[in-house]
Short mmCIF file of C-alpha atoms in Angstrom, two decimals:
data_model
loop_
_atom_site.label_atom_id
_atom_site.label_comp_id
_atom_site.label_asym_id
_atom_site.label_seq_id
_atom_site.Cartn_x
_atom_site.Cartn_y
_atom_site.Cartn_z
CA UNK A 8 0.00 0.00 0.00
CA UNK A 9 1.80 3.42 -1.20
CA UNK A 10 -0.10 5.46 0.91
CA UNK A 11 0.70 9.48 -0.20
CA UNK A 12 3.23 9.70 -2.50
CA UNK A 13 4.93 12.84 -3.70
CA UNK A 14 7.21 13.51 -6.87
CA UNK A 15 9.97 14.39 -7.11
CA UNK A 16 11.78 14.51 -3.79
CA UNK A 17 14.62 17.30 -4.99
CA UNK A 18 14.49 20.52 -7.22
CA UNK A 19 16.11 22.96 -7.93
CA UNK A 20 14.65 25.94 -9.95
CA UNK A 21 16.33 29.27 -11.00
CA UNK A 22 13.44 32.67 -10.31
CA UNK A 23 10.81 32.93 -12.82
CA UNK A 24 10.72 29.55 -13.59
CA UNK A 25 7.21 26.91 -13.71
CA UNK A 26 7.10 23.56 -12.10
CA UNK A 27 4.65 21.56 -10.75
CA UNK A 28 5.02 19.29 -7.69
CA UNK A 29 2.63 15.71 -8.03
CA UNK A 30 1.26 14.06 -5.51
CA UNK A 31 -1.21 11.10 -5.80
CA UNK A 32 -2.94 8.81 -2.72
CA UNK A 33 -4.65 5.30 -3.20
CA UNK A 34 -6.54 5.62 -0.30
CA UNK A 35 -9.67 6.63 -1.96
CA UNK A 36 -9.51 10.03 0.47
CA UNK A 37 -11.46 12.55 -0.19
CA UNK A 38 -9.59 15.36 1.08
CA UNK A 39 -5.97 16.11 0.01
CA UNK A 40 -4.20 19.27 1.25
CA UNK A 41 -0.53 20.65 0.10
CA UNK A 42 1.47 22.62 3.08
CA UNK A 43 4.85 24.01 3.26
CA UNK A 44 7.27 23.53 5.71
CA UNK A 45 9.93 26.19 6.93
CA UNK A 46 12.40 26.51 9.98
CA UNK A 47 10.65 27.34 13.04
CA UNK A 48 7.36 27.80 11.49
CA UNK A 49 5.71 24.39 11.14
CA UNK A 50 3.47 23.55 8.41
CA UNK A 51 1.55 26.27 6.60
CA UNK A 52 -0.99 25.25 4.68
CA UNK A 53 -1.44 26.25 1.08
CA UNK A 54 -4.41 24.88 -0.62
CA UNK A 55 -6.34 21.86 0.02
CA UNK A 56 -9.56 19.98 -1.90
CA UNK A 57 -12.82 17.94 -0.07
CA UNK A 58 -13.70 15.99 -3.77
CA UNK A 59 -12.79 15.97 -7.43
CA UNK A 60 -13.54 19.56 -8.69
CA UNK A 61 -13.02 21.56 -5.40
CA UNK A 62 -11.10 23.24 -4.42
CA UNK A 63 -10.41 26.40 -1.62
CA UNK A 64 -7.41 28.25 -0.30
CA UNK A 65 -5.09 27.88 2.72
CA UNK A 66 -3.27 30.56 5.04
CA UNK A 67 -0.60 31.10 2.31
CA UNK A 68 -2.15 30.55 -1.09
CA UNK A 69 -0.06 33.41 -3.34
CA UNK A 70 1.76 32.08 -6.25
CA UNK A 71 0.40 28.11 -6.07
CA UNK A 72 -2.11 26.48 -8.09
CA UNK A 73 -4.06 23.54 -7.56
CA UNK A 74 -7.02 21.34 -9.64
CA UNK A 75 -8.02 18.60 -8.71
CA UNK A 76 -9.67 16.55 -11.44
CA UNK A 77 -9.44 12.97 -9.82
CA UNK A 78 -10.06 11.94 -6.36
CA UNK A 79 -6.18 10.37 -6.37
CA UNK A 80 -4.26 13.50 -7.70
CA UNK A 81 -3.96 16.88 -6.42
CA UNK A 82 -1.10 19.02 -8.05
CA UNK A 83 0.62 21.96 -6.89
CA UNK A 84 1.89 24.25 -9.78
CA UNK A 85 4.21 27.34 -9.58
CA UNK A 86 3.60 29.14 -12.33
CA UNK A 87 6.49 31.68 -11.66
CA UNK A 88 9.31 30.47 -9.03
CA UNK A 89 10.61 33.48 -6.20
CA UNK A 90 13.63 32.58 -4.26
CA UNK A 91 11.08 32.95 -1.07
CA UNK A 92 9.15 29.82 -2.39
CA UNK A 93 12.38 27.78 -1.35
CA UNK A 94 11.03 25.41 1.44
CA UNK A 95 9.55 21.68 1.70
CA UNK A 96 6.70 21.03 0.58
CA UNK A 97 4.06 17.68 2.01
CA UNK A 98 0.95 16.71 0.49
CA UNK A 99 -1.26 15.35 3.19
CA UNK A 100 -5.00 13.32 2.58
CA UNK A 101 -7.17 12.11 5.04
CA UNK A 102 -11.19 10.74 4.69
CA UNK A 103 -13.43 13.61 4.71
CA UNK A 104 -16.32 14.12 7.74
CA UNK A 105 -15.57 15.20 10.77
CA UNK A 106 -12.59 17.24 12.19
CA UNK A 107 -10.66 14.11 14.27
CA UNK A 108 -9.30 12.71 10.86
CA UNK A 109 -5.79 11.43 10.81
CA UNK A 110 -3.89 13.30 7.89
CA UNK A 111 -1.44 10.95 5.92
CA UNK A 112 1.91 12.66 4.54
CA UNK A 113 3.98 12.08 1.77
CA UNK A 114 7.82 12.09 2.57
CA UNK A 115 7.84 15.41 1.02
CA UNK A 116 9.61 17.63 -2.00
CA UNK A 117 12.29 20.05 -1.20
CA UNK A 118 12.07 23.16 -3.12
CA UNK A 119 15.19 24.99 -3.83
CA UNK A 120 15.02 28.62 -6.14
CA UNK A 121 17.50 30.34 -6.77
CA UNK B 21 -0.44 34.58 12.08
CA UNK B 22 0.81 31.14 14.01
CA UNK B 23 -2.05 30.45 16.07
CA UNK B 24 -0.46 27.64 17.55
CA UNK B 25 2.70 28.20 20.05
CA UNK B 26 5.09 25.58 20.72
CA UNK B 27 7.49 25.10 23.97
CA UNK B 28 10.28 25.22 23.89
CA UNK B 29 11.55 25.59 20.40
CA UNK B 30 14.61 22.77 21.28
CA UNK B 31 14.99 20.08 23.59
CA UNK B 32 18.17 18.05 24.11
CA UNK B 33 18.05 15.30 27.09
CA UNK B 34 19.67 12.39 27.92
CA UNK B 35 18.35 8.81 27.79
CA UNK B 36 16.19 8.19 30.87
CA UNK B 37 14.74 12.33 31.61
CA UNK B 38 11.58 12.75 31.37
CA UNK B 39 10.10 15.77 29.51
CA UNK B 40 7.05 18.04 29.06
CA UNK B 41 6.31 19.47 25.88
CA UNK B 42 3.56 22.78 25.55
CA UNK B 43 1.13 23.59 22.91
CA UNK B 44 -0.23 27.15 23.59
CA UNK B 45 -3.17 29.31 21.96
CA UNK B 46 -5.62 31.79 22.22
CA UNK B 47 -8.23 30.40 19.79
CA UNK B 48 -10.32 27.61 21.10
CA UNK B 49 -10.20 24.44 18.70
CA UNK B 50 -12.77 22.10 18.00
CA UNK B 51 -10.09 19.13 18.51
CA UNK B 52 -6.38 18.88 18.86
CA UNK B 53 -3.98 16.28 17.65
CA UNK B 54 -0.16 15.57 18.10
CA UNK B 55 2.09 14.26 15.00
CA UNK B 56 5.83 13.39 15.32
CA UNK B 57 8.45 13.79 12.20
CA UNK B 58 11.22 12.24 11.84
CA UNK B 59 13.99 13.65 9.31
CA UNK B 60 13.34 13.16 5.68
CA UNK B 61 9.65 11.98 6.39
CA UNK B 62 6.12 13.64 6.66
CA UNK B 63 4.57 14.01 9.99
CA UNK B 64 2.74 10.80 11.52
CA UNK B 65 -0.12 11.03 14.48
CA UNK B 66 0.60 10.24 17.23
CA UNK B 67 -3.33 11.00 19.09
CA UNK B 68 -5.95 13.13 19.16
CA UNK B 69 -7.87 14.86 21.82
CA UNK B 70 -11.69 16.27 21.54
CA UNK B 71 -12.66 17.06 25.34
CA UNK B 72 -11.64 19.58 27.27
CA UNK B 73 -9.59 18.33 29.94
CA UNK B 74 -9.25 14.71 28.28
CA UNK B 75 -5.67 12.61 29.15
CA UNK B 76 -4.44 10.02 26.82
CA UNK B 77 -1.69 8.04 27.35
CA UNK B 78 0.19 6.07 24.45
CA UNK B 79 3.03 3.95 26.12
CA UNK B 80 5.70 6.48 28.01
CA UNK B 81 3.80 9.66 26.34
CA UNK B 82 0.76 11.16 27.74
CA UNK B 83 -1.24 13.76 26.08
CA UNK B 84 -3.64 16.49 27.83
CA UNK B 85 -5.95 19.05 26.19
CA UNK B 86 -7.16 21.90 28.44
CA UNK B 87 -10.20 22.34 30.15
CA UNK B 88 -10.60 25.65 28.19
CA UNK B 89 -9.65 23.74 24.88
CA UNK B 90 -6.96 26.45 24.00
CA UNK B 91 -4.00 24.19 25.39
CA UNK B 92 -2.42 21.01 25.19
CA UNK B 93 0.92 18.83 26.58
CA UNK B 94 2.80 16.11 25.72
CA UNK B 95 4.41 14.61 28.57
CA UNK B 96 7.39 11.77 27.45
CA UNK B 97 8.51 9.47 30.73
CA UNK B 98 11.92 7.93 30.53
CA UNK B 99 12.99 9.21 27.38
CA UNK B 100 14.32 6.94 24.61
CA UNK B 101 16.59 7.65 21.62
CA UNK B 102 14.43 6.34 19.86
CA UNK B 103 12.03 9.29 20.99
CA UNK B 104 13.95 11.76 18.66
CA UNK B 105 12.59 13.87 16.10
CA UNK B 106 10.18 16.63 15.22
CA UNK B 107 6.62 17.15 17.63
CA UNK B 108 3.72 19.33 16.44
CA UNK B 109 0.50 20.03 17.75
CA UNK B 110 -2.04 20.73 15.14
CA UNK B 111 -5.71 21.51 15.47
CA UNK B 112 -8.98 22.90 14.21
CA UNK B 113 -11.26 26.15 14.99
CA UNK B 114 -13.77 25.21 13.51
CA UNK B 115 -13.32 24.68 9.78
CA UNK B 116 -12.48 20.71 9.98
CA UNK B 117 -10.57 21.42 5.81
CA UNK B 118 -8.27 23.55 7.92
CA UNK B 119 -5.63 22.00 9.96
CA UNK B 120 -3.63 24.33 11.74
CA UNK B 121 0.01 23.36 12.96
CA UNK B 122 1.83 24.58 16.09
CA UNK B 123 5.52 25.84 15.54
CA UNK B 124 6.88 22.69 16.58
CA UNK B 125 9.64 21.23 19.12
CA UNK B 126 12.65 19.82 18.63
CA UNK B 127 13.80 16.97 20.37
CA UNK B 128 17.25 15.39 20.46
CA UNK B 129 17.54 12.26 23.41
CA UNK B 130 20.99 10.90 23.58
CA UNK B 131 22.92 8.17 25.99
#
């Protein structure tokens, strides 16, 4: 059982430049969340996505894009890389209904722009 | 704005302390949980609490939420090496979509 798994583990992008960071679950969850993780701040959250089609932002949405056109793949896009996008990023899924759910992480993509 | 305060920010014990970890806010949330990371992996839970006041205990770590539902502690008894990583308390307001994380603590047990 995969579980949450993120591609790819390591970039490295120079300012200006488009990527997008893949994540896909086999748990048949319907809610699947991307946050970003800096020193001393924990994890942000970005966007996140209750079904296939929906989609609403986090606490620090600017300059990520997400769709979410199957129930096992949510995608975060940067459409225009800034040096203070460098961080690691986790996609996290968990079964929607109620608020006691147990997210499930990736391992994570670390996000270097230079 | 970090709704969620960790303490302390580091931790470095040896093998056999115990330790108290804090989780600190002024919002009141809906239900609180506790995840540990280790390096090069996502965050995994470790419990969750949903009453004010509730203790859980998982082994040598025990978990309370405040009676006011705006705090929470991680207690760890006889520390192991094994007990090393990354701990962050994360909880909701209200919104269940929106999982807020504390700042985290760092903990380093050695022999």
């Amino acid at each position: 059982n995969a579980g949450v798994t993120q591609t790819p583990k390591f970039q490295v992008l120079k300012t200006g430049q488009s990527m997008t960071l893949q994540c896909a679950q086999d748990m048949n969850h319907e809610y699947m969340s991307w946050y970003r993780q800096d020193p001393g701040m924990g994890l942000r959250l970005i966007h996140y996505s209750v079904g296939a089609g929906i989609t609403d932002q986090g606490e620090v949405p600017n300059g990520y894009n997400v769709s979410r056109s199957t129930t096992e793949d949510f995608p975060l896009r940067l459409l225009s890389a800034a040096p203070s996008q460098t961080s690691v990023y986790f996609c996290a899924s968990r079964k929607s209904g109620g608020k006691t759910g147990e997210l499930f992480f990736g391992e994570g993509s670390r996000l270097t722009v230079l | 704005t970090q709704l969620l305060e960790q303490s302390p920010q580091f931790l470095s014990i040896q093998e056999g302390e115990n330790l108290t970890v804090y989780c600190n806010s002024s919002s009141v949330f809906s239900s609180l949980q506790w995840y540990r990371q280790e390096p090069g992996e996502g965050p995994v839970l470790l419990v969750t609490v949903v009453t004010g006041g509730e203790v859980k205990k998982l082994k040598r770590l025990t978990f309370q939420f405040g009676d006011a539902r705006k705090d929470s502690s991680l207690h760890i008894t006889a520390a192991q090496t094994g007990d090393t990583g990354l701990y962050l308390c994360a909880g909701n307001t209200g919104t269940a979509s929106k999982l807020t994380f504390g700042t985290g603590t760092r903990l380093q047990v050695t022999l």
